[in-house]
Amino acid sequence: MIEFIAVEKRYGDAAAAVEKLDLTIEDNQFICVIGTSGSGKTTLLRMINRMVEPTNGSIQINGEYTTSLNEDELRRKIGYVIQNIGLFPHMSIRENIMIVPKLLKWSDSQRQGIAERLIEKVELPLEFLDRKPKNLSGGQQQRIGVIRALAADQDIILMDEPFGALDPITRDALQEMIKRLQQEMNKTVVFVTHDMDEALKLADNIIIMDHGKVVQYDTPEAIVKNPANDFVEELLGKRQKQTYFENELTVSDLMHTQAEAISLSKSIIEAISQMTEKKVDTLLVVDDQRHLKGFIDIKDIDRKINKATNIYEIMRTETSSVNQNEKLADVVDPLFNMELKYLPVVDDENHLVGILTRSSLVSLIYDQLK
Ligand code: ADP
Ligand code: MG
């Protein structure tokens, strides 16, 4: 349990970065902290592991004052992950995963087997442990980044906008993964985000901050049903005022217009380089007029690279897609049942115009709770 007791943070004479705060986080909870930029999210997070010292008040972890723990003891209890700390290119995947246990000076026997157990948890082959990051796809590297955060087995993991810079598809996949690992491994995760969809999808409880104040701390359901004030309603966005199952709302209202695609005349090498650069495991395939033709998956490339020379030869053509003018209510089933983590969206001439992800579906479901 993490307890904030009359905690306050001030920098000089400016308005408090975090105003006087009492708050409890129970064990094994996934907590999201959300608010606009400058609202005090990072400050709140960093006070937990004393990267920032409170001006007043105190924080206890399982009844112990954090001020009674030295730096090493704190780092053993609390992991910290920030955005965009990529893998170290010159180290193997195993060395990357084991970097924190090594920094914490774990013995060889304590380190035994950890990398193997973690890589199995995210369904990647053991032989990847001896590869360098550049020999994994972008999406696979991101998965290693997440398990690296869990390798030292701290009970509490602090994450500051870890997926902030990712494209929607990779982000969707990593959200599902971190939520599953948090539950399986009984972690307490405090996760800063500025994306309400992400918070609604991941959190057991959400802390909403505005100008240094916690304006609401509750379950996603309670927040959606009873927003504490106009600011919370605004964060919930237009969604709040609408029902997606009303007839007027269509796929185009909810889709991401950014869709990673490649022309079918391109080579496999170009596809791999685009996947690496964009950190995705799949690419939609289009022709020169951007008609949707299929998709390619990194797995197929691994298997067929010697036989095939261009994308046309290895792409899968059985892609399901939805029309941008379809009613949202009618695409819920395909979204649940799709082979991809997302559905390509096309216009009446089958031009690719966007994608619909599973987290879009989450906003639909929360909207239905009201
Ligand atoms: P968020 O993470 O929500 O964007 P922060 O916690 O980083 O917000 O910042 C909250 C407020 O505290 C902001 O007004 C910011 O300018 C101020 N602040 C944060 N760190 C410092 C610092 N080291 N010195 C002075 N002011 C700071
Ligand atoms: Mg911040």
mmCIF file of C-alpha atoms and ligand atoms in Angstrom:
data_model
loop_
_atom_site.group_PDB
_atom_site.id
_atom_site.type_symbol
_atom_site.label_atom_id
_atom_site.label_comp_id
_atom_site.label_asym_id
_atom_site.label_seq_id
_atom_site.Cartn_x
_atom_site.Cartn_y
_atom_site.Cartn_z
ATOM 1 C CA MET A 1 0.000 0.000 0.000
ATOM 2 C CA ILE A 2 1.230 3.489 -0.862
ATOM 3 C CA GLU A 3 -0.050 6.290 1.361
ATOM 4 C CA PHE A 4 0.300 10.007 0.717
ATOM 5 C CA ILE A 5 -0.125 11.870 3.993
ATOM 6 C CA ALA A 6 -0.639 15.634 3.644
ATOM 7 C CA VAL A 7 1.894 15.644 0.824
ATOM 8 C CA GLU A 8 2.633 18.925 -0.899
ATOM 9 C CA LYS A 9 5.253 20.016 -3.445
ATOM 10 C CA ARG A 10 6.197 23.630 -4.115
ATOM 11 C CA TYR A 11 8.906 25.085 -6.299
ATOM 12 C CA GLY A 12 9.759 28.576 -5.037
ATOM 13 C CA ASP A 13 6.857 31.017 -5.001
ATOM 14 C CA ALA A 14 4.939 29.459 -7.886
ATOM 15 C CA ALA A 15 1.560 27.828 -7.378
ATOM 16 C CA ALA A 16 2.010 24.376 -5.800
ATOM 17 C CA ALA A 17 3.079 21.710 -8.313
ATOM 18 C CA VAL A 18 1.086 19.293 -6.134
ATOM 19 C CA GLU A 19 -1.303 20.741 -3.552
ATOM 20 C CA LYS A 20 -1.761 19.183 -0.121
ATOM 21 C CA LEU A 21 -2.847 15.642 -0.786
ATOM 22 C CA ASP A 22 -4.042 12.593 1.142
ATOM 23 C CA LEU A 23 -4.401 9.487 -0.960
ATOM 24 C CA THR A 24 -4.046 5.719 -0.688
ATOM 25 C CA ILE A 25 -3.090 3.255 -3.404
ATOM 26 C CA GLU A 26 -3.862 -0.373 -2.562
ATOM 27 C CA ASP A 27 -1.596 -3.278 -3.514
ATOM 28 C CA ASN A 28 -1.932 -4.965 -6.911
ATOM 29 C CA GLN A 29 -3.848 -2.055 -8.377
ATOM 30 C CA PHE A 30 -3.327 -0.545 -11.803
ATOM 31 C CA ILE A 31 -3.552 3.195 -11.183
ATOM 32 C CA CYS A 32 -3.561 5.727 -14.000
ATOM 33 C CA VAL A 33 -2.732 9.377 -13.326
ATOM 34 C CA ILE A 34 -4.211 11.675 -15.932
ATOM 35 C CA GLY A 35 -4.371 15.433 -16.411
ATOM 36 C CA THR A 36 -3.232 18.194 -18.704
ATOM 37 C CA SER A 37 0.415 19.087 -19.130
ATOM 38 C CA GLY A 38 1.826 20.780 -16.021
ATOM 39 C CA SER A 39 -0.932 19.480 -13.729
ATOM 40 C CA GLY A 40 1.586 17.717 -11.460
ATOM 41 C CA LYS A 41 1.438 14.098 -12.691
ATOM 42 C CA THR A 42 5.188 13.552 -12.972
ATOM 43 C CA THR A 43 5.784 15.310 -9.660
ATOM 44 C CA LEU A 44 3.234 13.067 -7.937
ATOM 45 C CA LEU A 45 4.837 9.972 -9.438
ATOM 46 C CA ARG A 46 8.414 10.926 -8.597
ATOM 47 C CA MET A 47 7.611 11.715 -4.998
ATOM 48 C CA ILE A 48 6.801 8.013 -4.531
ATOM 49 C CA ASN A 49 10.423 6.940 -5.133
ATOM 50 C CA ARG A 50 11.910 10.202 -3.862
ATOM 51 C CA MET A 51 13.280 11.351 -7.168
ATOM 52 C CA VAL A 52 11.376 14.444 -5.993
ATOM 53 C CA GLU A 53 11.221 15.214 -2.261
ATOM 54 C CA PRO A 54 7.892 16.549 -0.952
ATOM 55 C CA THR A 55 8.001 20.070 0.522
ATOM 56 C CA ASN A 56 5.594 18.975 3.265
ATOM 57 C CA GLY A 57 3.964 15.749 4.386
ATOM 58 C CA SER A 58 5.150 12.182 4.001
ATOM 59 C CA ILE A 59 4.711 9.019 1.986
ATOM 60 C CA GLN A 60 4.536 5.526 3.435
ATOM 61 C CA ILE A 61 4.966 2.237 1.613
ATOM 62 C CA ASN A 62 3.481 -0.681 3.530
ATOM 63 C CA GLY A 63 3.613 1.436 6.680
ATOM 64 C CA GLU A 64 7.244 2.491 6.272
ATOM 65 C CA TYR A 65 8.154 6.123 5.679
ATOM 66 C CA THR A 66 10.012 6.419 2.364
ATOM 67 C CA THR A 67 12.422 8.772 4.141
ATOM 68 C CA SER A 68 13.522 5.839 6.323
ATOM 69 C CA LEU A 69 14.682 3.864 3.259
ATOM 70 C CA ASN A 70 17.984 4.481 1.520
ATOM 71 C CA GLU A 71 18.278 4.802 -2.233
ATOM 72 C CA ASP A 72 19.136 1.118 -2.775
ATOM 73 C CA GLU A 73 16.195 -0.050 -0.680
ATOM 74 C CA LEU A 74 13.845 2.237 -2.603
ATOM 75 C CA ARG A 75 15.085 1.019 -5.995
ATOM 76 C CA ARG A 76 14.593 -2.578 -4.903
ATOM 77 C CA LYS A 77 10.965 -1.852 -4.031
ATOM 78 C CA ILE A 78 10.119 0.526 -6.863
ATOM 79 C CA GLY A 79 10.836 0.352 -10.596
ATOM 80 C CA TYR A 80 10.671 3.422 -12.794
ATOM 81 C CA VAL A 81 10.081 3.614 -16.540
ATOM 82 C CA ILE A 82 9.980 6.716 -18.691
ATOM 83 C CA GLN A 83 9.043 7.232 -22.294
ATOM 84 C CA ASN A 84 11.427 6.390 -25.094
ATOM 85 C CA ILE A 85 14.198 4.709 -23.211
ATOM 86 C CA GLY A 86 14.900 2.276 -26.010
ATOM 87 C CA LEU A 87 16.962 -0.876 -25.819
ATOM 88 C CA PHE A 88 20.728 -0.479 -25.729
ATOM 89 C CA PRO A 89 21.872 -1.437 -29.250
ATOM 90 C CA HIS A 90 25.218 -2.965 -28.351
ATOM 91 C CA MET A 91 23.826 -5.266 -25.686
ATOM 92 C CA SER A 92 22.051 -8.541 -26.374
ATOM 93 C CA ILE A 93 18.354 -8.849 -25.532
ATOM 94 C CA ARG A 94 19.315 -10.836 -22.436
ATOM 95 C CA GLU A 95 21.711 -8.127 -21.256
ATOM 96 C CA ASN A 96 19.049 -5.511 -21.894
ATOM 97 C CA ILE A 97 16.479 -7.395 -19.825
ATOM 98 C CA MET A 98 18.930 -7.999 -16.981
ATOM 99 C CA ILE A 99 20.280 -4.484 -16.697
ATOM 100 C CA VAL A 100 18.364 -3.474 -13.561
ATOM 101 C CA PRO A 101 19.042 -6.687 -11.588
ATOM 102 C CA LYS A 102 22.695 -6.136 -12.509
ATOM 103 C CA LEU A 103 22.606 -2.522 -11.342
ATOM 104 C CA LEU A 104 21.030 -3.741 -8.112
ATOM 105 C CA LYS A 105 23.957 -6.176 -7.798
ATOM 106 C CA TRP A 106 21.907 -9.355 -7.731
ATOM 107 C CA SER A 107 24.005 -12.510 -7.476
ATOM 108 C CA ASP A 108 24.319 -14.953 -10.374
ATOM 109 C CA SER A 109 21.939 -17.371 -8.696
ATOM 110 C CA GLN A 110 19.371 -14.632 -8.133
ATOM 111 C CA ARG A 111 19.606 -13.720 -11.807
ATOM 112 C CA GLN A 112 19.294 -17.282 -13.022
ATOM 113 C CA GLY A 113 16.352 -17.918 -15.356
ATOM 114 C CA ILE A 114 14.738 -14.480 -15.162
ATOM 115 C CA ALA A 115 15.253 -13.499 -18.794
ATOM 116 C CA GLU A 116 13.925 -16.889 -19.950
ATOM 117 C CA ARG A 117 10.806 -16.665 -17.795
ATOM 118 C CA LEU A 118 10.020 -13.133 -18.930
ATOM 119 C CA ILE A 119 10.533 -13.684 -22.625
ATOM 120 C CA GLU A 120 8.222 -16.696 -22.457
ATOM 121 C CA LYS A 121 5.586 -14.561 -20.796
ATOM 122 C CA VAL A 122 5.461 -12.321 -23.858
ATOM 123 C CA GLU A 123 5.490 -15.234 -26.271
ATOM 124 C CA LEU A 124 8.818 -14.551 -27.945
ATOM 125 C CA PRO A 125 11.273 -17.379 -28.671
ATOM 126 C CA LEU A 126 14.102 -18.045 -26.223
ATOM 127 C CA GLU A 127 16.695 -17.746 -28.983
ATOM 128 C CA PHE A 128 15.937 -14.002 -29.186
ATOM 129 C CA LEU A 129 17.798 -13.589 -25.886
ATOM 130 C CA ASP A 130 21.133 -13.846 -27.684
ATOM 131 C CA ARG A 131 20.214 -11.471 -30.502
ATOM 132 C CA LYS A 132 20.914 -7.771 -30.702
ATOM 133 C CA PRO A 133 17.927 -5.391 -30.677
ATOM 134 C CA LYS A 134 18.372 -4.560 -34.372
ATOM 135 C CA ASN A 135 17.568 -8.174 -35.221
ATOM 136 C CA LEU A 136 14.070 -7.871 -33.749
ATOM 137 C CA SER A 137 11.115 -6.040 -35.292
ATOM 138 C CA GLY A 138 10.101 -2.706 -33.805
ATOM 139 C CA GLY A 139 7.086 -4.247 -32.094
ATOM 140 C CA GLN A 140 9.186 -7.045 -30.605
ATOM 141 C CA GLN A 141 11.696 -4.527 -29.258
ATOM 142 C CA GLN A 142 8.872 -2.652 -27.547
ATOM 143 C CA ARG A 143 7.780 -5.864 -25.821
ATOM 144 C CA ILE A 144 11.306 -6.417 -24.545
ATOM 145 C CA GLY A 145 11.273 -2.838 -23.239
ATOM 146 C CA VAL A 146 8.205 -3.631 -21.161
ATOM 147 C CA ILE A 147 9.543 -6.862 -19.664
ATOM 148 C CA ARG A 148 12.838 -5.144 -18.871
ATOM 149 C CA ALA A 149 10.806 -2.964 -16.504
ATOM 150 C CA LEU A 150 9.623 -6.085 -14.693
ATOM 151 C CA ALA A 151 12.935 -7.954 -14.468
ATOM 152 C CA ALA A 152 13.983 -6.710 -11.049
ATOM 153 C CA ASP A 153 10.643 -7.865 -9.675
ATOM 154 C CA GLN A 154 9.865 -4.723 -7.692
ATOM 155 C CA ASP A 155 6.359 -4.705 -6.215
ATOM 156 C CA ILE A 156 5.694 -1.185 -7.429
ATOM 157 C CA ILE A 157 6.306 0.020 -10.996
ATOM 158 C CA LEU A 158 6.079 3.713 -11.855
ATOM 159 C CA MET A 159 5.547 4.470 -15.540
ATOM 160 C CA ASP A 160 5.569 8.011 -16.935
ATOM 161 C CA GLU A 161 3.790 8.092 -20.307
ATOM 162 C CA PRO A 162 5.630 4.950 -21.423
ATOM 163 C CA PHE A 163 3.624 4.531 -24.618
ATOM 164 C CA GLY A 164 3.202 8.233 -25.355
ATOM 165 C CA ALA A 165 5.188 8.263 -28.582
ATOM 166 C CA LEU A 166 3.876 5.058 -30.153
ATOM 167 C CA ASP A 167 1.532 4.567 -33.062
ATOM 168 C CA PRO A 168 -1.980 3.400 -32.081
ATOM 169 C CA ILE A 169 -1.511 -0.252 -33.055
ATOM 170 C CA THR A 170 1.705 -0.884 -31.179
ATOM 171 C CA ARG A 171 0.271 1.039 -28.276
ATOM 172 C CA ASP A 172 -2.852 -1.099 -28.205
ATOM 173 C CA ALA A 173 -0.798 -4.289 -28.139
ATOM 174 C CA LEU A 174 1.519 -3.053 -25.382
ATOM 175 C CA GLN A 175 -1.411 -1.859 -23.269
ATOM 176 C CA GLU A 176 -2.901 -5.336 -23.352
ATOM 177 C CA MET A 177 0.452 -6.830 -22.493
ATOM 178 C CA ILE A 178 1.269 -4.599 -19.527
ATOM 179 C CA LYS A 179 -2.217 -5.061 -18.078
ATOM 180 C CA ARG A 180 -1.925 -8.848 -18.337
ATOM 181 C CA LEU A 181 1.582 -8.898 -16.810
ATOM 182 C CA GLN A 182 0.535 -6.585 -13.979
ATOM 183 C CA GLN A 183 -2.266 -9.004 -13.076
ATOM 184 C CA GLU A 184 -0.226 -12.194 -13.495
ATOM 185 C CA MET A 185 2.747 -10.871 -11.557
ATOM 186 C CA ASN A 186 0.762 -9.035 -8.848
ATOM 187 C CA LYS A 187 2.345 -5.646 -9.382
ATOM 188 C CA THR A 188 1.153 -2.258 -8.258
ATOM 189 C CA VAL A 189 1.486 -0.007 -11.297
ATOM 190 C CA VAL A 190 1.197 3.776 -11.205
ATOM 191 C CA PHE A 191 0.988 4.875 -14.818
ATOM 192 C CA VAL A 192 0.934 8.493 -16.027
ATOM 193 C CA THR A 193 -0.888 9.212 -19.267
ATOM 194 C CA HIS A 194 -2.600 12.110 -20.966
ATOM 195 C CA ASP A 195 -4.854 9.785 -22.945
ATOM 196 C CA MET A 196 -8.248 9.128 -21.378
ATOM 197 C CA ASP A 197 -8.876 6.076 -23.553
ATOM 198 C CA GLU A 198 -5.664 4.553 -22.256
ATOM 199 C CA ALA A 199 -6.617 5.310 -18.644
ATOM 200 C CA LEU A 200 -10.135 3.890 -19.057
ATOM 201 C CA LYS A 201 -8.746 0.764 -20.634
ATOM 202 C CA LEU A 202 -5.965 0.027 -18.148
ATOM 203 C CA ALA A 203 -6.868 1.396 -14.756
ATOM 204 C CA ASP A 204 -8.548 -0.139 -11.740
ATOM 205 C CA ASN A 205 -8.630 3.414 -10.418
ATOM 206 C CA ILE A 206 -7.862 6.730 -12.083
ATOM 207 C CA ILE A 207 -6.347 9.800 -10.412
ATOM 208 C CA ILE A 208 -7.395 12.929 -12.295
ATOM 209 C CA MET A 209 -5.220 16.009 -11.747
ATOM 210 C CA ASP A 210 -5.807 19.650 -12.597
ATOM 211 C CA HIS A 211 -3.452 22.454 -11.552
ATOM 212 C CA GLY A 212 -1.781 20.426 -8.809
ATOM 213 C CA LYS A 213 -5.056 19.169 -7.329
ATOM 214 C CA VAL A 214 -6.539 15.694 -7.452
ATOM 215 C CA VAL A 215 -10.041 16.467 -8.685
ATOM 216 C CA GLN A 216 -11.284 12.872 -8.837
ATOM 217 C CA TYR A 217 -9.931 9.463 -7.779
ATOM 218 C CA ASP A 218 -12.236 6.646 -8.658
ATOM 219 C CA THR A 219 -12.899 3.654 -10.887
ATOM 220 C CA PRO A 220 -13.270 4.196 -14.638
ATOM 221 C CA GLU A 221 -16.949 3.288 -14.416
ATOM 222 C CA ALA A 222 -17.630 5.813 -11.637
ATOM 223 C CA ILE A 223 -15.734 8.557 -13.458
ATOM 224 C CA VAL A 224 -17.629 7.974 -16.688
ATOM 225 C CA LYS A 225 -20.957 7.901 -14.880
ATOM 226 C CA ASN A 226 -20.298 10.792 -12.522
ATOM 227 C CA PRO A 227 -17.564 13.160 -13.690
ATOM 228 C CA ALA A 228 -16.596 15.350 -10.707
ATOM 229 C CA ASN A 229 -16.582 18.618 -12.655
ATOM 230 C CA ASP A 230 -16.435 20.247 -16.085
ATOM 231 C CA PHE A 231 -12.725 19.553 -16.372
ATOM 232 C CA VAL A 232 -13.289 15.809 -16.034
ATOM 233 C CA GLU A 233 -16.132 15.962 -18.545
ATOM 234 C CA GLU A 234 -13.819 17.740 -20.927
ATOM 235 C CA LEU A 235 -11.179 15.046 -20.488
ATOM 236 C CA LEU A 236 -13.789 12.428 -21.224
ATOM 237 C CA GLY A 237 -14.351 14.409 -24.360
ATOM 238 C CA LYS A 238 -17.154 14.574 -26.831
ATOM 239 C CA ARG A 239 -17.742 10.888 -26.160
ATOM 240 C CA GLN A 240 -19.365 11.863 -22.933
ATOM 241 C CA LYS A 241 -22.177 13.731 -24.616
ATOM 242 C CA GLN A 242 -22.870 11.169 -27.284
ATOM 243 C CA THR A 243 -23.983 7.612 -27.463
ATOM 244 C CA TYR A 244 -21.984 5.771 -30.039
ATOM 245 C CA PHE A 245 -24.811 3.415 -30.694
ATOM 246 C CA GLU A 246 -27.049 6.206 -31.839
ATOM 247 C CA ASN A 247 -27.532 6.026 -35.540
ATOM 248 C CA GLU A 248 -25.660 9.101 -36.603
ATOM 249 C CA LEU A 249 -22.227 7.927 -35.464
ATOM 250 C CA THR A 250 -20.134 6.022 -37.949
ATOM 251 C CA VAL A 251 -16.770 4.348 -38.171
ATOM 252 C CA SER A 252 -15.168 7.554 -39.420
ATOM 253 C CA ASP A 253 -16.030 9.281 -36.127
ATOM 254 C CA LEU A 254 -13.837 6.914 -34.170
ATOM 255 C CA MET A 255 -11.110 5.813 -36.552
ATOM 256 C CA HIS A 256 -7.459 6.836 -36.473
ATOM 257 C CA THR A 257 -6.647 8.418 -39.812
ATOM 258 C CA GLN A 258 -3.018 7.385 -39.504
ATOM 259 C CA ALA A 259 -2.627 3.892 -41.023
ATOM 260 C CA GLU A 260 0.732 2.284 -41.713
ATOM 261 C CA ALA A 261 0.587 1.009 -45.278
ATOM 262 C CA ILE A 262 2.989 -0.050 -47.994
ATOM 263 C CA SER A 263 2.594 -0.363 -51.738
ATOM 264 C CA LEU A 264 2.387 -3.892 -53.118
ATOM 265 C CA SER A 265 5.085 -3.110 -55.639
ATOM 266 C CA LYS A 266 7.634 -2.590 -52.869
ATOM 267 C CA SER A 267 10.154 -5.198 -51.799
ATOM 268 C CA ILE A 268 10.239 -7.190 -48.588
ATOM 269 C CA ILE A 269 13.367 -5.346 -47.578
ATOM 270 C CA GLU A 270 11.497 -2.051 -47.797
ATOM 271 C CA ALA A 271 8.668 -3.528 -45.734
ATOM 272 C CA ILE A 272 11.069 -4.641 -43.024
ATOM 273 C CA SER A 273 12.682 -1.247 -42.890
ATOM 274 C CA GLN A 274 9.280 0.468 -42.647
ATOM 275 C CA MET A 275 8.211 -1.909 -39.849
ATOM 276 C CA THR A 276 11.399 -1.252 -37.967
ATOM 277 C CA GLU A 277 11.140 2.479 -38.355
ATOM 278 C CA LYS A 278 7.456 2.620 -37.372
ATOM 279 C CA LYS A 279 7.815 -0.084 -34.710
ATOM 280 C CA VAL A 280 4.951 -2.214 -36.024
ATOM 281 C CA ASP A 281 4.608 -5.962 -36.692
ATOM 282 C CA THR A 282 2.119 -5.663 -39.547
ATOM 283 C CA LEU A 283 1.619 -3.368 -42.504
ATOM 284 C CA LEU A 284 -1.460 -2.923 -44.633
ATOM 285 C CA VAL A 285 -0.778 -3.371 -48.337
ATOM 286 C CA VAL A 286 -2.203 -0.946 -50.888
ATOM 287 C CA ASP A 287 -1.821 -0.374 -54.610
ATOM 288 C CA ASP A 288 -0.689 2.889 -56.182
ATOM 289 C CA GLN A 289 -4.161 4.394 -55.812
ATOM 290 C CA ARG A 290 -4.189 3.350 -52.145
ATOM 291 C CA HIS A 291 -6.790 0.612 -52.673
ATOM 292 C CA LEU A 292 -6.579 -1.894 -49.811
ATOM 293 C CA LYS A 293 -5.140 -5.179 -51.081
ATOM 294 C CA GLY A 294 -4.182 -7.123 -47.956
ATOM 295 C CA PHE A 295 -1.649 -7.086 -45.173
ATOM 296 C CA ILE A 296 1.749 -8.503 -44.319
ATOM 297 C CA ASP A 297 2.895 -9.807 -40.985
ATOM 298 C CA ILE A 298 6.483 -9.930 -39.765
ATOM 299 C CA LYS A 299 5.967 -13.637 -38.995
ATOM 300 C CA ASP A 300 5.335 -14.421 -42.653
ATOM 301 C CA ILE A 301 8.423 -12.522 -43.640
ATOM 302 C CA ASP A 302 10.539 -14.549 -41.222
ATOM 303 C CA ARG A 303 9.296 -17.758 -42.797
ATOM 304 C CA LYS A 304 9.188 -16.852 -46.457
ATOM 305 C CA ILE A 305 11.923 -14.337 -46.974
ATOM 306 C CA ASN A 306 14.137 -16.670 -48.980
ATOM 307 C CA LYS A 307 11.419 -17.710 -51.371
ATOM 308 C CA ALA A 308 9.598 -14.487 -52.035
ATOM 309 C CA THR A 309 11.035 -11.299 -53.350
ATOM 310 C CA ASN A 310 8.218 -8.808 -53.223
ATOM 311 C CA ILE A 311 5.297 -8.004 -51.001
ATOM 312 C CA TYR A 312 2.775 -9.101 -53.571
ATOM 313 C CA GLU A 313 3.973 -12.686 -53.179
ATOM 314 C CA ILE A 314 3.716 -13.000 -49.420
ATOM 315 C CA MET A 315 0.865 -10.691 -48.436
ATOM 316 C CA ARG A 316 -2.331 -12.122 -47.022
ATOM 317 C CA THR A 317 -5.339 -11.094 -49.017
ATOM 318 C CA GLU A 318 -8.104 -12.268 -46.693
ATOM 319 C CA THR A 319 -8.113 -8.973 -44.777
ATOM 320 C CA SER A 320 -11.406 -7.948 -43.287
ATOM 321 C CA SER A 321 -12.169 -4.257 -43.456
ATOM 322 C CA VAL A 322 -15.026 -1.906 -42.673
ATOM 323 C CA ASN A 323 -16.492 0.957 -44.627
ATOM 324 C CA GLN A 324 -16.042 4.372 -43.042
ATOM 325 C CA ASN A 325 -19.786 5.010 -43.353
ATOM 326 C CA GLU A 326 -20.848 1.918 -41.445
ATOM 327 C CA LYS A 327 -22.592 2.461 -38.150
ATOM 328 C CA LEU A 328 -20.358 1.861 -35.168
ATOM 329 C CA ALA A 329 -22.886 -0.497 -33.627
ATOM 330 C CA ASP A 330 -22.459 -2.816 -36.609
ATOM 331 C CA VAL A 331 -18.687 -3.155 -36.362
ATOM 332 C CA VAL A 332 -18.425 -4.273 -32.749
ATOM 333 C CA ASP A 333 -18.473 -7.950 -33.691
ATOM 334 C CA PRO A 334 -15.784 -7.748 -36.373
ATOM 335 C CA LEU A 335 -13.643 -5.711 -33.961
ATOM 336 C CA PHE A 336 -13.859 -8.471 -31.372
ATOM 337 C CA ASN A 337 -13.230 -11.257 -33.840
ATOM 338 C CA MET A 338 -10.620 -9.803 -36.119
ATOM 339 C CA GLU A 339 -7.348 -11.449 -36.906
ATOM 340 C CA LEU A 340 -5.428 -8.198 -36.738
ATOM 341 C CA LYS A 341 -5.259 -5.981 -33.657
ATOM 342 C CA TYR A 342 -7.132 -3.408 -35.678
ATOM 343 C CA LEU A 343 -9.524 -3.137 -38.576
ATOM 344 C CA PRO A 344 -8.630 -1.271 -41.752
ATOM 345 C CA VAL A 345 -11.223 1.321 -42.733
ATOM 346 C CA VAL A 346 -11.993 1.954 -46.411
ATOM 347 C CA ASP A 347 -14.168 4.332 -48.399
ATOM 348 C CA ASP A 348 -16.731 3.301 -51.025
ATOM 349 C CA GLU A 349 -13.976 2.723 -53.602
ATOM 350 C CA ASN A 350 -11.982 0.534 -51.200
ATOM 351 C CA HIS A 351 -9.322 3.212 -50.601
ATOM 352 C CA LEU A 352 -7.612 2.825 -47.243
ATOM 353 C CA VAL A 353 -8.646 5.829 -45.107
ATOM 354 C CA GLY A 354 -7.796 4.763 -41.559
ATOM 355 C CA ILE A 355 -7.891 2.071 -38.893
ATOM 356 C CA LEU A 356 -10.136 1.199 -35.973
ATOM 357 C CA THR A 357 -8.316 -0.212 -32.925
ATOM 358 C CA ARG A 358 -9.512 -2.190 -29.941
ATOM 359 C CA SER A 359 -8.996 0.752 -27.643
ATOM 360 C CA SER A 360 -11.537 2.606 -29.773
ATOM 361 C CA LEU A 361 -13.878 -0.198 -28.831
ATOM 362 C CA VAL A 362 -13.129 0.376 -25.176
ATOM 363 C CA SER A 363 -14.467 3.909 -25.381
ATOM 364 C CA LEU A 364 -17.625 2.497 -26.916
ATOM 365 C CA ILE A 365 -18.116 0.117 -24.039
ATOM 366 C CA TYR A 366 -17.540 2.725 -21.376
ATOM 367 C CA ASP A 367 -19.973 4.968 -23.100
ATOM 368 C CA GLN A 368 -22.574 2.245 -22.859
ATOM 369 C CA LEU A 369 -22.197 2.120 -19.074
ATOM 370 C CA LYS A 370 -23.748 5.530 -18.627
HETATM 371 P P1 ADP B 1 2.978 17.059 -15.604
HETATM 372 O O1 ADP B 1 3.798 15.837 -15.461
HETATM 373 O O2 ADP B 1 1.538 16.863 -15.218
HETATM 374 O O3 ADP B 1 3.074 17.674 -16.970
HETATM 375 P P2 ADP B 1 4.839 18.214 -13.698
HETATM 376 O O4 ADP B 1 4.647 17.416 -12.461
HETATM 377 O O5 ADP B 1 6.015 17.927 -14.529
HETATM 378 O O6 ADP B 1 3.499 18.166 -14.562
HETATM 379 O O7 ADP B 1 4.903 19.756 -13.296
HETATM 380 C C1 ADP B 1 3.958 20.371 -12.429
HETATM 381 C C2 ADP B 1 4.343 21.830 -12.252
HETATM 382 O O8 ADP B 1 5.556 21.934 -11.526
HETATM 383 C C3 ADP B 1 4.548 22.583 -13.539
HETATM 384 O O9 ADP B 1 4.046 23.898 -13.395
HETATM 385 C C4 ADP B 1 6.047 22.599 -13.697
HETATM 386 O O10 ADP B 1 6.473 23.726 -14.404
HETATM 387 C C5 ADP B 1 6.529 22.669 -12.247
HETATM 388 N N1 ADP B 1 7.834 22.021 -12.084
HETATM 389 C C6 ADP B 1 8.096 20.707 -12.264
HETATM 390 N N2 ADP B 1 9.387 20.426 -11.996
HETATM 391 C C7 ADP B 1 9.965 21.607 -11.628
HETATM 392 C C8 ADP B 1 11.281 21.996 -11.219
HETATM 393 N N3 ADP B 1 12.275 21.102 -11.115
HETATM 394 N N4 ADP B 1 11.484 23.280 -10.917
HETATM 395 C C9 ADP B 1 10.484 24.181 -10.985
HETATM 396 N N5 ADP B 1 9.239 23.909 -11.351
HETATM 397 C C10 ADP B 1 8.958 22.620 -11.673
HETATM 398 MG MG MG B 2 4.966 14.781 -16.902
#
